[in-house]
CSV table of N, CA, C and O in Angstrom, one decimal:
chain,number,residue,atom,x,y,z
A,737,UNK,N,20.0,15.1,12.6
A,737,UNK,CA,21.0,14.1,12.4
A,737,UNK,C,22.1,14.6,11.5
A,737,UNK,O,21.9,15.6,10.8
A,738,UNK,N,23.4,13.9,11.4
A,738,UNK,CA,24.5,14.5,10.8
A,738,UNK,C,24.0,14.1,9.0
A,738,UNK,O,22.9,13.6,8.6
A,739,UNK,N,24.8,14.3,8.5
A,739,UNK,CA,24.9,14.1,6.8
A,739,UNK,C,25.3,12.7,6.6
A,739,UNK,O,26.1,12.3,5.7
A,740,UNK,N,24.8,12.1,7.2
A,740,UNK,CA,25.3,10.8,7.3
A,740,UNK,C,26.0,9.8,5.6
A,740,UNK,O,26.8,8.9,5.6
A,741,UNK,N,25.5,10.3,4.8
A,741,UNK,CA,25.9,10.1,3.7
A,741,UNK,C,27.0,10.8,3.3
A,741,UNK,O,27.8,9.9,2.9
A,742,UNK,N,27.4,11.7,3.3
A,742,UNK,CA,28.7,12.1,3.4
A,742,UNK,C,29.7,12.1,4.2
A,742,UNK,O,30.8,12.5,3.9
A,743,UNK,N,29.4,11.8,5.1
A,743,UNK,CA,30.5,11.3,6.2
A,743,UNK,C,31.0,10.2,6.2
A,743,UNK,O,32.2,10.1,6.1
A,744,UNK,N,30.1,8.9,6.2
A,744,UNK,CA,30.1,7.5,5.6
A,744,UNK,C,30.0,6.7,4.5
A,744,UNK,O,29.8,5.5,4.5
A,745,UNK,N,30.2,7.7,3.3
A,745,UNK,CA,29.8,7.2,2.3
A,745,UNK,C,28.6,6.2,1.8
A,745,UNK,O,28.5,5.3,0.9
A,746,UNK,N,28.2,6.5,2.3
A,746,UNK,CA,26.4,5.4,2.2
A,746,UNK,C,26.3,5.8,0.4
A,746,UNK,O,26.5,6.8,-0.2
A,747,UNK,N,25.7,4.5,0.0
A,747,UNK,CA,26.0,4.7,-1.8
A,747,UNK,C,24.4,3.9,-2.0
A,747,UNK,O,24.0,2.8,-1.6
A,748,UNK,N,23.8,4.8,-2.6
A,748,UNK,CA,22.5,4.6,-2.9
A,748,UNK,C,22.2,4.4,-3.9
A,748,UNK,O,22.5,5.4,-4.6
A,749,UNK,N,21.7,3.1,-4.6
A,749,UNK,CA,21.8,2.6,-5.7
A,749,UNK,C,20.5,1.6,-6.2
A,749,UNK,O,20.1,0.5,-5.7
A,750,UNK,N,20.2,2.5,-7.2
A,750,UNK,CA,18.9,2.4,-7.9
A,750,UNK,C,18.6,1.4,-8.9
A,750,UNK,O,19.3,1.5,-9.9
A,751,UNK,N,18.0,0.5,-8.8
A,751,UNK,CA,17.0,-0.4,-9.4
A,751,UNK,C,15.9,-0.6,-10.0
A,751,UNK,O,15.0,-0.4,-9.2
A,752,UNK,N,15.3,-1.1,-11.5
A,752,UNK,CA,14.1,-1.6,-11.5
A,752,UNK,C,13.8,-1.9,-10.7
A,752,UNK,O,12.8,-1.2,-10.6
A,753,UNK,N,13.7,-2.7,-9.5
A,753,UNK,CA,12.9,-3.7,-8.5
A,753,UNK,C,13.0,-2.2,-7.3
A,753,UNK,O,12.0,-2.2,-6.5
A,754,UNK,N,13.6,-1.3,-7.2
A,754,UNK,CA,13.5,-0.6,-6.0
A,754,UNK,C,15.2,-0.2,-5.9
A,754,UNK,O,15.8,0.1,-6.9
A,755,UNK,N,15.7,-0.3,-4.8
A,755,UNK,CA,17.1,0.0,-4.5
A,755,UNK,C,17.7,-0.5,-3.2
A,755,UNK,O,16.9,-1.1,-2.5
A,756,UNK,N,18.7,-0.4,-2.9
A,756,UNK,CA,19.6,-0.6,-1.7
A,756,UNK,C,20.6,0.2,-1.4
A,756,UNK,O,21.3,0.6,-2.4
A,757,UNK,N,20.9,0.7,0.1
A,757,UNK,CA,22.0,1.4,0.4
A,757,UNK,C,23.1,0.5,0.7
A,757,UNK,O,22.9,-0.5,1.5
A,758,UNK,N,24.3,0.6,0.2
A,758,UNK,CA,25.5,0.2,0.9
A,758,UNK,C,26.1,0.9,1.8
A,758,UNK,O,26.1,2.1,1.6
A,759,UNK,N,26.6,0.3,3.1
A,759,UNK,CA,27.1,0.8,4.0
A,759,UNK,C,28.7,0.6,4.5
A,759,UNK,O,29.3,1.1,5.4
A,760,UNK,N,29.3,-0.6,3.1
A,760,UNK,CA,30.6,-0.6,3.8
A,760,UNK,C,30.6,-1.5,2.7
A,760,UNK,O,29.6,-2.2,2.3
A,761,UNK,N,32.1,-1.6,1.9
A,761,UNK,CA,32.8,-2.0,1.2
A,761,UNK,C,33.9,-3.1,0.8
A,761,UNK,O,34.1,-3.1,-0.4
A,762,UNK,N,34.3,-3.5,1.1
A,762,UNK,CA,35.5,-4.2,1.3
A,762,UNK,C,36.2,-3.7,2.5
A,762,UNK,O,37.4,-3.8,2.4
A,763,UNK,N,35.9,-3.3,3.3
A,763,UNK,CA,36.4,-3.1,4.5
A,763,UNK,C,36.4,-4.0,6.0
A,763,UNK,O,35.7,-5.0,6.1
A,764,UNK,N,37.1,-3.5,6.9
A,764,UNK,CA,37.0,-4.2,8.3
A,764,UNK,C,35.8,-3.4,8.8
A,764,UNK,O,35.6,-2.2,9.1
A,765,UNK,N,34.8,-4.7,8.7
A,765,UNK,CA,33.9,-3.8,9.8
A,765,UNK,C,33.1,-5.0,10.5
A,765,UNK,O,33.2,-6.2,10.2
A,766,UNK,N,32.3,-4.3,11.6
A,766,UNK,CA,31.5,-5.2,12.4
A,766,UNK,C,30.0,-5.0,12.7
A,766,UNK,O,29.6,-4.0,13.3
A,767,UNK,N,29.3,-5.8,12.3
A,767,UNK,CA,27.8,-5.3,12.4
A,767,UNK,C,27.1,-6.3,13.5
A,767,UNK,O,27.1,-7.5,13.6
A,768,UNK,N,26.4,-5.5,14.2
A,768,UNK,CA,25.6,-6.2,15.3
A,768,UNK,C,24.4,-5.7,15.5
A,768,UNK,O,24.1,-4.7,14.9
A,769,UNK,N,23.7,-6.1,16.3
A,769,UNK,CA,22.0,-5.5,16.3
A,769,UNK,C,21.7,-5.4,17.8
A,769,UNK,O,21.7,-6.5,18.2
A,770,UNK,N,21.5,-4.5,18.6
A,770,UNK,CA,21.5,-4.1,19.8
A,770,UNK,C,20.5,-4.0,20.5
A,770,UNK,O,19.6,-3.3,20.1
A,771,UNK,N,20.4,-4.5,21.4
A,771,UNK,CA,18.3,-5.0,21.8
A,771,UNK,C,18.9,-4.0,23.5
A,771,UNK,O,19.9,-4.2,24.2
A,772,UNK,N,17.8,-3.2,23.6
A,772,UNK,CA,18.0,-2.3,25.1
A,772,UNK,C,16.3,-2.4,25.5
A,772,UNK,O,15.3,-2.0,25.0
A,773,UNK,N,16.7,-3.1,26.8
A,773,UNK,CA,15.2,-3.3,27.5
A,773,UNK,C,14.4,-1.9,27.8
A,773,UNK,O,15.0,-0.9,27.6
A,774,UNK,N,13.4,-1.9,28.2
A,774,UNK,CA,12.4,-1.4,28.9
A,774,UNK,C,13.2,-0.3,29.5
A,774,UNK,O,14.0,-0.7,30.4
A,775,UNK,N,13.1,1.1,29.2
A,775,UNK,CA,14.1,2.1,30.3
A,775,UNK,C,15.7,2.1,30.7
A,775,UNK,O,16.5,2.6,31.4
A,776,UNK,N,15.6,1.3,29.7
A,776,UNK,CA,17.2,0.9,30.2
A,776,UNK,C,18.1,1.6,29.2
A,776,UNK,O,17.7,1.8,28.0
A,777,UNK,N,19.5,2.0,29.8
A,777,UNK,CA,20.4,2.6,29.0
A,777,UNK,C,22.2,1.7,29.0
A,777,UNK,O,22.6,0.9,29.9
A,778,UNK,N,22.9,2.0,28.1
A,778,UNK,CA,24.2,1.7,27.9
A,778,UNK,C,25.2,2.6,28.6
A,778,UNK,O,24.8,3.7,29.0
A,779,UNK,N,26.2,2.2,28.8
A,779,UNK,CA,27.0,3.2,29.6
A,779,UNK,C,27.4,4.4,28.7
A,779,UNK,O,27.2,4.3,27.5
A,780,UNK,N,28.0,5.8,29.1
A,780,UNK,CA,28.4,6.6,28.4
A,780,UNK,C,29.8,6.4,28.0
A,780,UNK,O,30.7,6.6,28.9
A,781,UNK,N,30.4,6.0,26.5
A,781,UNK,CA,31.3,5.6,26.5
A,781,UNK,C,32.1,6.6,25.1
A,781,UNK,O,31.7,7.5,24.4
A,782,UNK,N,33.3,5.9,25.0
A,782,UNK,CA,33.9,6.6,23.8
A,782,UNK,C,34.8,5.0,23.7
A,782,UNK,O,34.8,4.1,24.5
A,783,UNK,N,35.7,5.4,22.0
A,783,UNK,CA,36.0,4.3,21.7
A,783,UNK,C,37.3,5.2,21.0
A,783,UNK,O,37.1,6.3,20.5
A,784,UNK,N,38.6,4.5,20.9
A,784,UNK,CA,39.6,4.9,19.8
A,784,UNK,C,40.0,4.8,19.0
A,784,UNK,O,40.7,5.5,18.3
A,785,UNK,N,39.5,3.4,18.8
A,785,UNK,CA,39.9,2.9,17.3
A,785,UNK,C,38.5,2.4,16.6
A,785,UNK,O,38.7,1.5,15.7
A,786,UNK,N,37.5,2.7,16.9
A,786,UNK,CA,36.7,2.8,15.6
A,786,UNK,C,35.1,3.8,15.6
A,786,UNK,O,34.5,4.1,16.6
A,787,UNK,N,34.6,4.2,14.3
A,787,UNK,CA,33.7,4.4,14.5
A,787,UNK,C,32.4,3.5,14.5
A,787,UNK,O,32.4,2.3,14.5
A,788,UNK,N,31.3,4.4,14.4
A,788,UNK,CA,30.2,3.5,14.9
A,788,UNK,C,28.9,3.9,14.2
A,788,UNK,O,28.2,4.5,15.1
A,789,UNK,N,28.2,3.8,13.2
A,789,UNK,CA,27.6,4.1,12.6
A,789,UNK,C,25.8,3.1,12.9
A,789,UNK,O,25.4,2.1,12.4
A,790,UNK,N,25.1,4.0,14.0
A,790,UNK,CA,23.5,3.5,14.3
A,790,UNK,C,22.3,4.0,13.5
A,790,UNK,O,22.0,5.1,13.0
A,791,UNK,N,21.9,3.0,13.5
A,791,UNK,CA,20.6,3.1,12.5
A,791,UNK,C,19.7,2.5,13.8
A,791,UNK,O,20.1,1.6,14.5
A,792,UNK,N,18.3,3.3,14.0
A,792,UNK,CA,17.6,3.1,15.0
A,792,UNK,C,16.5,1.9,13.8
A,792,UNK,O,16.3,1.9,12.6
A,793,UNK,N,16.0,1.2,14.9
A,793,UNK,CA,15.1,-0.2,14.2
A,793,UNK,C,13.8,0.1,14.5
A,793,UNK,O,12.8,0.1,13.7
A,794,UNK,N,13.6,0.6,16.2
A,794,UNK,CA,12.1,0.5,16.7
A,794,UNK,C,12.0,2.0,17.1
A,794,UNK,O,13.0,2.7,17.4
A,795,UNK,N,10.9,2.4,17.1
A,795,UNK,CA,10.7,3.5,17.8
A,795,UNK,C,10.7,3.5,19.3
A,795,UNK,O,10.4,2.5,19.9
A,796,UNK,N,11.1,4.8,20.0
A,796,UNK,CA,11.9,4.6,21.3
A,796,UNK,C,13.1,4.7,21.8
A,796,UNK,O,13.5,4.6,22.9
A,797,UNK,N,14.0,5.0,20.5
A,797,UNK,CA,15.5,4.7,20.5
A,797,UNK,C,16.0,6.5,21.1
A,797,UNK,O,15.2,7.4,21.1
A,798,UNK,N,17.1,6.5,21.6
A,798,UNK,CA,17.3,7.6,22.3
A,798,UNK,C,19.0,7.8,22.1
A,798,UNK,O,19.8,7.5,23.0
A,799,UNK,N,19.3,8.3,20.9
A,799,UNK,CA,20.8,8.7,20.9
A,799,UNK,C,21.4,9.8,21.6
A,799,UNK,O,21.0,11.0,21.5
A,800,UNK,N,22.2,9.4,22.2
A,800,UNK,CA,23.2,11.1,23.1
A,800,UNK,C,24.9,10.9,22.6
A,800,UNK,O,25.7,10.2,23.1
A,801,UNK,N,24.9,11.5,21.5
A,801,UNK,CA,26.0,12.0,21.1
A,801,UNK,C,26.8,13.4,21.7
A,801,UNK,O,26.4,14.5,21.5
A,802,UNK,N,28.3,13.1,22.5
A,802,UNK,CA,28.8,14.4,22.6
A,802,UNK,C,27.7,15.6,23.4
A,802,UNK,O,27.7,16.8,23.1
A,803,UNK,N,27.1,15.0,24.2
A,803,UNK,CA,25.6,15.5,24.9
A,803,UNK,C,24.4,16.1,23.9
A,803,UNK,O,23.4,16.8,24.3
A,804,UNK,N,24.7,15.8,23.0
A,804,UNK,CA,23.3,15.9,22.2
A,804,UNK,C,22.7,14.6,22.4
A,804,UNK,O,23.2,13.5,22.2
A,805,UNK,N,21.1,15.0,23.0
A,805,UNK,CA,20.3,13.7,22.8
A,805,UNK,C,19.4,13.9,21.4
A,805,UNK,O,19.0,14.9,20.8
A,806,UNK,N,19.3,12.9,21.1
A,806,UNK,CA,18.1,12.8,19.6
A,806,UNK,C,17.0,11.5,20.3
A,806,UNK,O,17.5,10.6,20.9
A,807,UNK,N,16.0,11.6,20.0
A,807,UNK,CA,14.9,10.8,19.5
A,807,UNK,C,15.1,10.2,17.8
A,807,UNK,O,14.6,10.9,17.0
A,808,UNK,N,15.5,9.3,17.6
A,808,UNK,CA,15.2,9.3,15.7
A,808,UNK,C,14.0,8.3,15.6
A,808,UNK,O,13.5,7.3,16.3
A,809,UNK,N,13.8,9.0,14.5
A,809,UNK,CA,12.5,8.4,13.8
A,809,UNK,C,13.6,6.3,13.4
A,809,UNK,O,14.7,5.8,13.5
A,810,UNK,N,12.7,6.0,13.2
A,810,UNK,CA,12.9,4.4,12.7
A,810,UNK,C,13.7,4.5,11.4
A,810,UNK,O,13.2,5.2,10.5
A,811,UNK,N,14.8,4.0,11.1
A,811,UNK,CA,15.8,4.3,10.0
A,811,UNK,C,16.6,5.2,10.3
A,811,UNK,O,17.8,4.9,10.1
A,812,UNK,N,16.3,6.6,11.0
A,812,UNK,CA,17.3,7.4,10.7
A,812,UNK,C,18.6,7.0,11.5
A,812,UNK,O,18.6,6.2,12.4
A,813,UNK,N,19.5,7.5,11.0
A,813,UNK,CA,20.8,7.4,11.2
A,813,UNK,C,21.8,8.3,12.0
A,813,UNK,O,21.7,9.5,12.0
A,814,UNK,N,22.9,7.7,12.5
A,814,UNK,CA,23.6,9.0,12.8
A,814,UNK,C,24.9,8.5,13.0
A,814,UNK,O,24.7,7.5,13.7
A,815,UNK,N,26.6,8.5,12.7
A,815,UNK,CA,27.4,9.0,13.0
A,815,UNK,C,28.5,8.9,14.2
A,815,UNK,O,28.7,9.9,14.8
A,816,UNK,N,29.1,8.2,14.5
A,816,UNK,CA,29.6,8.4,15.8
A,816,UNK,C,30.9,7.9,15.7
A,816,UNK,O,31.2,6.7,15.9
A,817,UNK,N,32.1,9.2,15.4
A,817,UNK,CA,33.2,9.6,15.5
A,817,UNK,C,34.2,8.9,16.5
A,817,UNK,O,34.1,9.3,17.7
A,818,UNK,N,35.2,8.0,16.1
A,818,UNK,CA,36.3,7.5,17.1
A,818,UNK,C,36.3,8.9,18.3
A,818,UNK,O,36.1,10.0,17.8
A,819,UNK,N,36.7,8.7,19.6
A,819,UNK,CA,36.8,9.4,20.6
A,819,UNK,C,35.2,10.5,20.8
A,819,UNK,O,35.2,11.2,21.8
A,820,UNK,N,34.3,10.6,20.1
A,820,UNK,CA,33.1,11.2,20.8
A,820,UNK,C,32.6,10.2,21.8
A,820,UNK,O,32.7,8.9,21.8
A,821,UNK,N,31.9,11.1,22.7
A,821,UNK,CA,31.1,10.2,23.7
A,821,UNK,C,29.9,10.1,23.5
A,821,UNK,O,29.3,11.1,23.1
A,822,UNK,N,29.0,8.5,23.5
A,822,UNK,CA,28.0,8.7,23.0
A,822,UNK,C,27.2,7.6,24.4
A,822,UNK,O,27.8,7.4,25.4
A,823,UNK,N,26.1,7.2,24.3
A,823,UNK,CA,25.2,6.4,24.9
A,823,UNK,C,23.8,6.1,24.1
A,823,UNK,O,23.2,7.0,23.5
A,824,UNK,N,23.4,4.7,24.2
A,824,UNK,CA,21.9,4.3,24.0
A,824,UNK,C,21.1,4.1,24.9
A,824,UNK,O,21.3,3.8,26.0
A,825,UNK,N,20.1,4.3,24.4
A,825,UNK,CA,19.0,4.1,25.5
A,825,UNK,C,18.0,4.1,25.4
A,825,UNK,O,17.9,3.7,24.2
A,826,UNK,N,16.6,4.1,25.8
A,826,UNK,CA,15.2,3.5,25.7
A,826,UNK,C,14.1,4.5,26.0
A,826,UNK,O,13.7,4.2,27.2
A,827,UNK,N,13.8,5.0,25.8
A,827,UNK,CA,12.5,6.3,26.2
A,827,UNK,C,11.5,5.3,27.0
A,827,UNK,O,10.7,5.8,27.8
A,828,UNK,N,11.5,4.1,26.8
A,828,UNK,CA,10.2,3.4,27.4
A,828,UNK,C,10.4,2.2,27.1
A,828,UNK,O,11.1,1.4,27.8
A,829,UNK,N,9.7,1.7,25.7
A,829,UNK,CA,9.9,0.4,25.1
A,829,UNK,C,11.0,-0.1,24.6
A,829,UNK,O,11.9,0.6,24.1
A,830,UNK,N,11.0,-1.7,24.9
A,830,UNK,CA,12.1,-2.6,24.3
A,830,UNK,C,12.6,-1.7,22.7
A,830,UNK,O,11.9,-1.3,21.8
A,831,UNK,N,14.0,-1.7,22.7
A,831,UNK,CA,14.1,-1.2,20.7
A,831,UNK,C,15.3,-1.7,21.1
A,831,UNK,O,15.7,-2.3,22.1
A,832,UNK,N,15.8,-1.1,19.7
A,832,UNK,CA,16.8,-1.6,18.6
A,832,UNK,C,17.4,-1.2,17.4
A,832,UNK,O,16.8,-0.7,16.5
A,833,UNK,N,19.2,-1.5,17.6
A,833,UNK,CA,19.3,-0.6,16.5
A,833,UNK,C,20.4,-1.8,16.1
A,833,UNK,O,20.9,-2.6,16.8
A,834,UNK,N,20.5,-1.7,14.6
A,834,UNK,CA,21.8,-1.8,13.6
A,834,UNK,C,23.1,-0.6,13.9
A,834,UNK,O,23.2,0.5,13.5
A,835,UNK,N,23.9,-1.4,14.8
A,835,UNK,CA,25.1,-0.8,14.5
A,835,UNK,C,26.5,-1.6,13.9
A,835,UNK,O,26.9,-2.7,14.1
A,836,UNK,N,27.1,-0.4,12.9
A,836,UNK,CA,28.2,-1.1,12.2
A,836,UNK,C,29.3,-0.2,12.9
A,836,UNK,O,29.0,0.9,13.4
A,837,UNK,N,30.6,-0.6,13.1
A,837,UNK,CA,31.6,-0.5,13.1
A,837,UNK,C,32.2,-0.8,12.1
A,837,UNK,O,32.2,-1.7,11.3
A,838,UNK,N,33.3,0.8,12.1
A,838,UNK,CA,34.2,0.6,11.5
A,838,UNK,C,35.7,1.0,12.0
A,838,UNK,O,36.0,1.9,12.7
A,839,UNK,N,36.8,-0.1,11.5
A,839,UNK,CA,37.6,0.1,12.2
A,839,UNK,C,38.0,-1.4,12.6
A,839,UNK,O,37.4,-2.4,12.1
A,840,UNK,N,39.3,-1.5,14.0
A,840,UNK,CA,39.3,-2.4,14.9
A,840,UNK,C,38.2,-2.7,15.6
A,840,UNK,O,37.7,-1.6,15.9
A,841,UNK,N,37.8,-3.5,15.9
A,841,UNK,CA,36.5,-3.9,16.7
A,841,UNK,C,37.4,-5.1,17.8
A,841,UNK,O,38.0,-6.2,17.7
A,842,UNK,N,36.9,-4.1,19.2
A,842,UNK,CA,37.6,-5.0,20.5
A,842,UNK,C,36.3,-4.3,21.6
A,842,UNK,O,36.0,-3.1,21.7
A,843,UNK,N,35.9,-5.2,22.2
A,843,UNK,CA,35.1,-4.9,23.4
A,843,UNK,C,35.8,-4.1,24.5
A,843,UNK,O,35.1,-3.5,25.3
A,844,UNK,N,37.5,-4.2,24.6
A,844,UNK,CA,38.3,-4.1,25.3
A,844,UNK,C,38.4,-2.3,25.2
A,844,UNK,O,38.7,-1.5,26.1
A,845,UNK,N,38.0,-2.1,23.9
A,845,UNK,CA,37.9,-0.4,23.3
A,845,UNK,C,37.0,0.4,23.9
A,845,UNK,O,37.0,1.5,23.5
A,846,UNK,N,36.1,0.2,24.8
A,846,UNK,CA,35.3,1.1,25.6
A,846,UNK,C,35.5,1.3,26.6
A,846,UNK,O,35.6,0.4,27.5
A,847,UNK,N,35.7,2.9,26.7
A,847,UNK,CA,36.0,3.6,27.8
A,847,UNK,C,35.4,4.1,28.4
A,847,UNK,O,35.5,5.3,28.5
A,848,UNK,N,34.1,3.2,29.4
A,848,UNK,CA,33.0,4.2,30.1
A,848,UNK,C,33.1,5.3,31.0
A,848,UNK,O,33.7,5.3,32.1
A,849,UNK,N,32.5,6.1,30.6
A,849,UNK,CA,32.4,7.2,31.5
A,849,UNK,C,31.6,7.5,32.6
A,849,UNK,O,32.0,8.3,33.4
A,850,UNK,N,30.7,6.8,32.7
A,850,UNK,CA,29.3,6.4,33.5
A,850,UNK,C,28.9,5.2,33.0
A,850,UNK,O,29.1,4.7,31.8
A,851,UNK,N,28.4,4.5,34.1
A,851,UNK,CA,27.7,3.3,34.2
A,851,UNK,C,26.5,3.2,35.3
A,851,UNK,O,26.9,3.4,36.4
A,852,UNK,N,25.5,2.8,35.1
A,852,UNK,CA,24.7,1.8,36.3
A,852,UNK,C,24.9,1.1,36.9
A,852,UNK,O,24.7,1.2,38.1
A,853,UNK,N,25.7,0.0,36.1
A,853,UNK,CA,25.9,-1.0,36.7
A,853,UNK,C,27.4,-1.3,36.7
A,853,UNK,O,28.1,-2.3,36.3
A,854,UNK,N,27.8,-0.1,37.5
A,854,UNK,CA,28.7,-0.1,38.1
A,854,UNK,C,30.5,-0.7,37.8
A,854,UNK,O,31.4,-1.0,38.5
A,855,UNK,N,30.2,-0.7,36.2
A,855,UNK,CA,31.3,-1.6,35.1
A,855,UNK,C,32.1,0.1,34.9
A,855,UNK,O,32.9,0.2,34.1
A,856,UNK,N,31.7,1.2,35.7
A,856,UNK,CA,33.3,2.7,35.0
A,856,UNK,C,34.4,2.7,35.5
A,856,UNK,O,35.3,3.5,35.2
């Protein structure tokens, strides 16, 4: 996975009780939680006006960045640069990830490159 802390500034901040990461500041951003069934994948897309920062939830999760695929472990993280091409997807089981956007956020912003179902 990339350096994700240095790329995104993720600010890790220590507590008596334990700690918390921040992921975004006073900024425009958009956070959503992404549920991909049983085998199923997202189209291969890219976006221009923002990035996209996934945190996998369930085990199962299958990132392809720029044709790199990853498996990530639950939590890890990764990265994804206005204009790289990326896709989600499912090794088997239902999962799920936290993704934030940063930037403009328009549905109108994906540029599929491949699809299934037939939306390129």
């Amino acid at each position: 996975m990339q350096d994700i802390d240095r790329l995104a500034a993720v600010i890790r901040d220590e507590r008596p009780w334990g700690g918390f990461e921040r992921f975004t500041l006073n900024e425009p951003s958009t956070v959503k939680i992404i549920e991909v069934l049983p085998g199923e994948r997202l189209s291969l897309q890219r976006h221009e006006h923002r990035d996209e920062l996934w945190v996998a939830l369930d085990p199962g999760c299958v990132f392809e960045v720029d044709g790199q695929r990853v498996e990530p472990e639950v939590g890890e993280r990764i990265l994804i640069r206005r204009g790289q091409t990326h896709r989600l997807s499912s090794s088997g089981p239902a999962t799920r990830i936290l993704e934030i956007a940063f930037g403009h956020f328009d549905e109108d912003d994906i540029e599929r490159l491949e699809d299934a179902y037939g939306r390129s």
